[in-house]
Amino acid sequence: YNFFFFQAEDGIRDAQESRGLGDVYKRQVSTQSTWGIKNCLNKMFSSANIQPERVPGKECVWDYPRPAICEPTPKKLKVVFNGVTIAETEKGYRVLETSHPPSYYFPPEDCNFNYIKKNSKQTYCEWKGAASYFDLNVNGKQISSAGWFYENPTEKFQPMKGYLAFYLSKMDACYVNDEQAKSQEGDFYGGWLTDDITGPFKGGKGTYGW
């Protein structure tokens, strides 16, 4: 980890930017001194006892960057809900971020909008900007906020503007190169786990502060 510490008045801000965990840091920092912040961070990460699982020929999520990045992927991606293929592409993007399995984004032209309807939900990502959400209704089976997309993402994520991502946990099945992926733990993150990715992964109980 690379941490940068500045004068006291800047300490809280720079601590939260260094790992993007602002709420956690602000709750646990008892003093605004630079050393107070540094001691807090050291305590948090030493207590996490994270041991990256690095296996030759596989990607370890602890080698992914932070801030997050997006990159095109030639892998064949597919989403199935209620027995219907909702999206299928070989022109997707994936977002990589430290401690998270990749999340995959489908170009709108490869998604079936007969079943997709935007809803009013919005959230905000510090890297990508404001996220919008959509519902699915497939032959009478409905699911709310089945996935999300960025209508006007930040500059670095403009290549995936309008691309759709799906919560694997809410689908019948999601595939990466014909391998059925598993869902990242937690009710917020949307990563897809495949056999070529190693952890440990953020999302489960006790990992919020990673």
Short mmCIF file of C-alpha atoms in Angstrom, two decimals:
data_model
loop_
_atom_site.label_atom_id
_atom_site.label_comp_id
_atom_site.label_asym_id
_atom_site.label_seq_id
_atom_site.Cartn_x
_atom_site.Cartn_y
_atom_site.Cartn_z
CA TYR A 1 0.00 0.00 0.00
CA ASN A 2 1.14 3.54 -0.72
CA PHE A 3 0.07 6.12 1.82
CA PHE A 4 0.79 9.83 1.75
CA PHE A 5 0.45 11.98 4.85
CA PHE A 6 0.20 15.74 4.88
CA GLN A 7 -0.47 18.53 7.35
CA ALA A 8 -3.14 18.03 9.99
CA GLU A 9 -5.81 20.04 8.22
CA ASP A 10 -5.43 17.88 5.12
CA GLY A 11 -4.99 14.59 6.92
CA ILE A 12 -8.55 13.33 7.02
CA ARG A 13 -9.12 14.07 3.35
CA ASP A 14 -5.89 12.47 2.16
CA ALA A 15 -6.35 9.43 4.36
CA GLN A 16 -9.76 8.70 2.88
CA GLU A 17 -8.52 9.26 -0.67
CA SER A 18 -5.56 6.92 -0.16
CA ARG A 19 -7.84 3.88 0.03
CA GLY A 20 -11.30 5.26 -0.63
CA LEU A 21 -12.65 4.25 2.77
CA GLY A 22 -13.57 7.68 4.03
CA ASP A 23 -16.41 6.72 6.36
CA VAL A 24 -14.34 4.05 8.07
CA TYR A 25 -11.36 6.32 8.59
CA LYS A 26 -13.41 9.24 9.85
CA ARG A 27 -15.14 7.05 12.43
CA GLN A 28 -11.91 5.54 13.72
CA VAL A 29 -9.54 8.50 13.69
CA SER A 30 -9.58 9.98 17.19
CA THR A 31 -7.29 12.89 16.42
CA GLN A 32 -6.66 15.07 13.38
CA SER A 33 -2.90 14.83 13.79
CA THR A 34 -0.92 13.25 10.99
CA TRP A 35 0.45 10.56 13.30
CA GLY A 36 -3.03 9.82 14.62
CA ILE A 37 -4.16 9.05 11.10
CA LYS A 38 -1.08 6.99 10.32
CA ASN A 39 -1.46 4.88 13.45
CA CYS A 40 -5.13 4.34 12.68
CA LEU A 41 -4.36 3.09 9.16
CA ASN A 42 -1.60 0.80 10.33
CA LYS A 43 -3.91 -0.72 12.94
CA MET A 44 -6.70 -1.27 10.44
CA PHE A 45 -4.61 -3.05 7.84
CA SER A 46 -2.54 -5.09 10.27
CA SER A 47 -5.76 -6.37 11.89
CA ALA A 48 -7.14 -7.35 8.50
CA ASN A 49 -4.30 -9.90 8.13
CA ILE A 50 -4.82 -10.10 4.38
CA GLN A 51 -2.88 -12.89 2.66
CA PRO A 52 -3.15 -12.60 -1.15
CA GLU A 53 -3.52 -15.93 -2.93
CA ARG A 54 -1.10 -15.78 -5.85
CA VAL A 55 -1.18 -18.78 -8.19
CA PRO A 56 0.82 -19.00 -11.44
CA GLY A 57 -1.38 -18.44 -14.47
CA LYS A 58 -4.17 -16.78 -12.47
CA GLU A 59 -5.01 -13.17 -11.64
CA CYS A 60 -4.93 -12.11 -8.00
CA VAL A 61 -7.35 -9.31 -7.15
CA TRP A 62 -4.73 -7.78 -4.86
CA ASP A 63 -2.66 -7.03 -7.96
CA TYR A 64 -5.50 -5.03 -9.49
CA PRO A 65 -5.10 -1.23 -9.34
CA ARG A 66 -6.70 1.38 -7.16
CA PRO A 67 -8.18 3.73 -8.32
CA ALA A 68 -10.22 1.35 -10.43
CA ILE A 69 -9.75 1.07 -14.21
CA CYS A 70 -11.81 -0.26 -17.10
CA GLU A 71 -10.48 -2.28 -19.99
CA PRO A 72 -11.99 -4.07 -22.97
CA THR A 73 -12.28 -7.84 -22.74
CA PRO A 74 -12.55 -10.25 -25.67
CA LYS A 75 -14.12 -12.92 -23.44
CA LYS A 76 -17.56 -14.19 -24.32
CA LEU A 77 -20.04 -12.92 -21.71
CA LYS A 78 -23.63 -14.05 -21.25
CA VAL A 79 -26.49 -13.35 -18.82
CA VAL A 80 -29.54 -15.62 -18.48
CA PHE A 81 -32.70 -14.76 -16.52
CA ASN A 82 -35.89 -16.83 -16.36
CA GLY A 83 -34.54 -19.06 -19.09
CA VAL A 84 -33.95 -16.16 -21.52
CA THR A 85 -30.59 -14.78 -22.66
CA ILE A 86 -30.75 -11.11 -21.67
CA ALA A 87 -27.29 -10.10 -22.83
CA GLU A 88 -24.48 -11.75 -24.77
CA THR A 89 -21.32 -10.18 -26.12
CA GLU A 90 -17.66 -10.53 -27.04
CA LYS A 91 -17.23 -6.74 -26.94
CA GLY A 92 -17.58 -6.09 -23.24
CA TYR A 93 -15.58 -4.13 -20.71
CA ARG A 94 -14.46 -5.17 -17.29
CA VAL A 95 -13.70 -2.97 -14.29
CA LEU A 96 -10.74 -3.93 -12.11
CA GLU A 97 -10.19 -2.67 -8.57
CA THR A 98 -8.01 -3.90 -5.72
CA SER A 99 -9.66 -6.70 -3.68
CA HIS A 100 -12.66 -7.06 -6.03
CA PRO A 101 -13.34 -9.69 -8.69
CA PRO A 102 -14.03 -8.07 -12.07
CA SER A 103 -17.41 -6.58 -12.88
CA TYR A 104 -18.45 -6.97 -16.52
CA TYR A 105 -20.24 -4.44 -18.73
CA PHE A 106 -22.22 -5.22 -21.87
CA PRO A 107 -22.64 -2.83 -24.81
CA PRO A 108 -26.30 -1.78 -25.11
CA GLU A 109 -26.58 -3.17 -28.65
CA ASP A 110 -25.92 -6.65 -27.20
CA CYS A 111 -28.64 -6.39 -24.53
CA ASN A 112 -32.31 -7.24 -25.03
CA PHE A 113 -34.22 -4.08 -24.09
CA ASN A 114 -37.56 -5.82 -24.50
CA TYR A 115 -36.98 -6.93 -20.91
CA ILE A 116 -34.99 -4.02 -19.47
CA LYS A 117 -36.44 -0.84 -17.99
CA LYS A 118 -34.59 1.95 -16.22
CA ASN A 119 -35.79 2.76 -12.69
CA SER A 120 -35.30 5.79 -10.45
CA LYS A 121 -32.52 4.41 -8.26
CA GLN A 122 -29.12 6.12 -8.32
CA THR A 123 -25.87 5.69 -6.43
CA TYR A 124 -22.48 7.33 -6.70
CA CYS A 125 -19.07 5.75 -7.29
CA GLU A 126 -15.98 7.74 -6.39
CA TRP A 127 -14.21 6.46 -9.52
CA LYS A 128 -16.94 6.15 -12.13
CA GLY A 129 -19.53 8.77 -11.16
CA ALA A 130 -23.33 8.51 -10.88
CA ALA A 131 -24.82 5.07 -11.52
CA SER A 132 -28.35 4.45 -12.78
CA TYR A 133 -30.23 1.16 -12.30
CA PHE A 134 -32.65 -0.98 -14.27
CA ASP A 135 -35.31 -3.61 -13.60
CA LEU A 136 -35.95 -6.84 -15.50
CA ASN A 137 -39.32 -8.26 -16.49
CA VAL A 138 -39.04 -11.53 -18.38
CA ASN A 139 -42.23 -13.39 -19.20
CA GLY A 140 -43.91 -12.27 -15.99
CA LYS A 141 -40.92 -12.74 -13.68
CA GLN A 142 -39.68 -9.40 -12.36
CA ILE A 143 -36.62 -8.29 -10.45
CA SER A 144 -35.85 -4.79 -9.22
CA SER A 145 -32.43 -3.18 -9.71
CA ALA A 146 -31.06 -6.16 -11.58
CA GLY A 147 -28.08 -4.15 -12.69
CA TRP A 148 -26.64 -0.71 -13.31
CA PHE A 149 -24.97 1.53 -15.88
CA TYR A 150 -23.29 4.92 -16.17
CA GLU A 151 -25.01 7.44 -18.43
CA ASN A 152 -22.27 10.02 -18.00
CA PRO A 153 -19.23 8.40 -16.38
CA THR A 154 -16.02 10.15 -15.44
CA GLU A 155 -13.40 10.67 -18.12
CA LYS A 156 -11.46 7.44 -17.58
CA PHE A 157 -14.66 5.39 -17.85
CA GLN A 158 -16.12 7.07 -20.93
CA PRO A 159 -15.36 4.00 -23.11
CA MET A 160 -18.09 2.06 -21.24
CA LYS A 161 -20.66 4.85 -21.24
CA GLY A 162 -24.14 3.33 -21.37
CA TYR A 163 -22.84 -0.22 -20.95
CA LEU A 164 -24.92 -2.47 -18.67
CA ALA A 165 -23.67 -4.52 -15.72
CA PHE A 166 -25.74 -7.26 -14.06
CA TYR A 167 -25.86 -8.52 -10.48
CA LEU A 168 -24.97 -12.16 -10.91
CA SER A 169 -26.71 -13.06 -7.64
CA LYS A 170 -30.05 -11.95 -9.13
CA MET A 171 -29.70 -13.86 -12.41
CA ASP A 172 -30.26 -17.51 -13.26
CA ALA A 173 -26.72 -17.77 -14.57
CA CYS A 174 -23.88 -15.63 -15.90
CA TYR A 175 -21.06 -16.95 -18.04
CA VAL A 176 -17.49 -15.95 -18.87
CA ASN A 177 -16.11 -17.97 -21.79
CA ASP A 178 -18.75 -20.65 -21.13
CA GLU A 179 -17.72 -20.96 -17.46
CA GLN A 180 -20.61 -20.26 -15.11
CA ALA A 181 -19.40 -17.53 -12.80
CA LYS A 182 -20.09 -17.18 -9.09
CA SER A 183 -21.28 -14.05 -7.33
CA GLN A 184 -19.11 -11.79 -5.20
CA GLU A 185 -20.34 -11.84 -1.62
CA GLY A 186 -22.31 -8.92 -0.21
CA ASP A 187 -25.44 -7.11 -1.32
CA PHE A 188 -23.75 -4.14 -2.96
CA TYR A 189 -20.78 -5.21 -5.08
CA GLY A 190 -21.33 -6.86 -8.45
CA GLY A 191 -18.16 -8.82 -9.19
CA TRP A 192 -18.11 -12.14 -11.03
CA LEU A 193 -15.87 -14.93 -9.71
CA THR A 194 -14.24 -17.34 -12.15
CA ASP A 195 -11.60 -20.04 -11.71
CA ASP A 196 -8.81 -17.85 -13.08
CA ILE A 197 -9.25 -15.22 -10.33
CA THR A 198 -7.83 -15.55 -6.79
CA GLY A 199 -8.57 -13.60 -3.60
CA PRO A 200 -9.31 -13.13 -0.85
CA PHE A 201 -12.25 -11.04 -2.04
CA LYS A 202 -13.88 -8.01 -0.49
CA GLY A 203 -17.62 -8.24 0.11
CA GLY A 204 -18.06 -10.88 2.81
CA LYS A 205 -18.50 -10.35 6.52
CA GLY A 206 -15.59 -8.52 8.11
CA THR A 207 -14.12 -7.21 4.84
CA TYR A 208 -15.68 -3.73 4.74
CA GLY A 209 -12.47 -2.06 5.82
CA TRP A 210 -10.27 -3.70 3.18
#
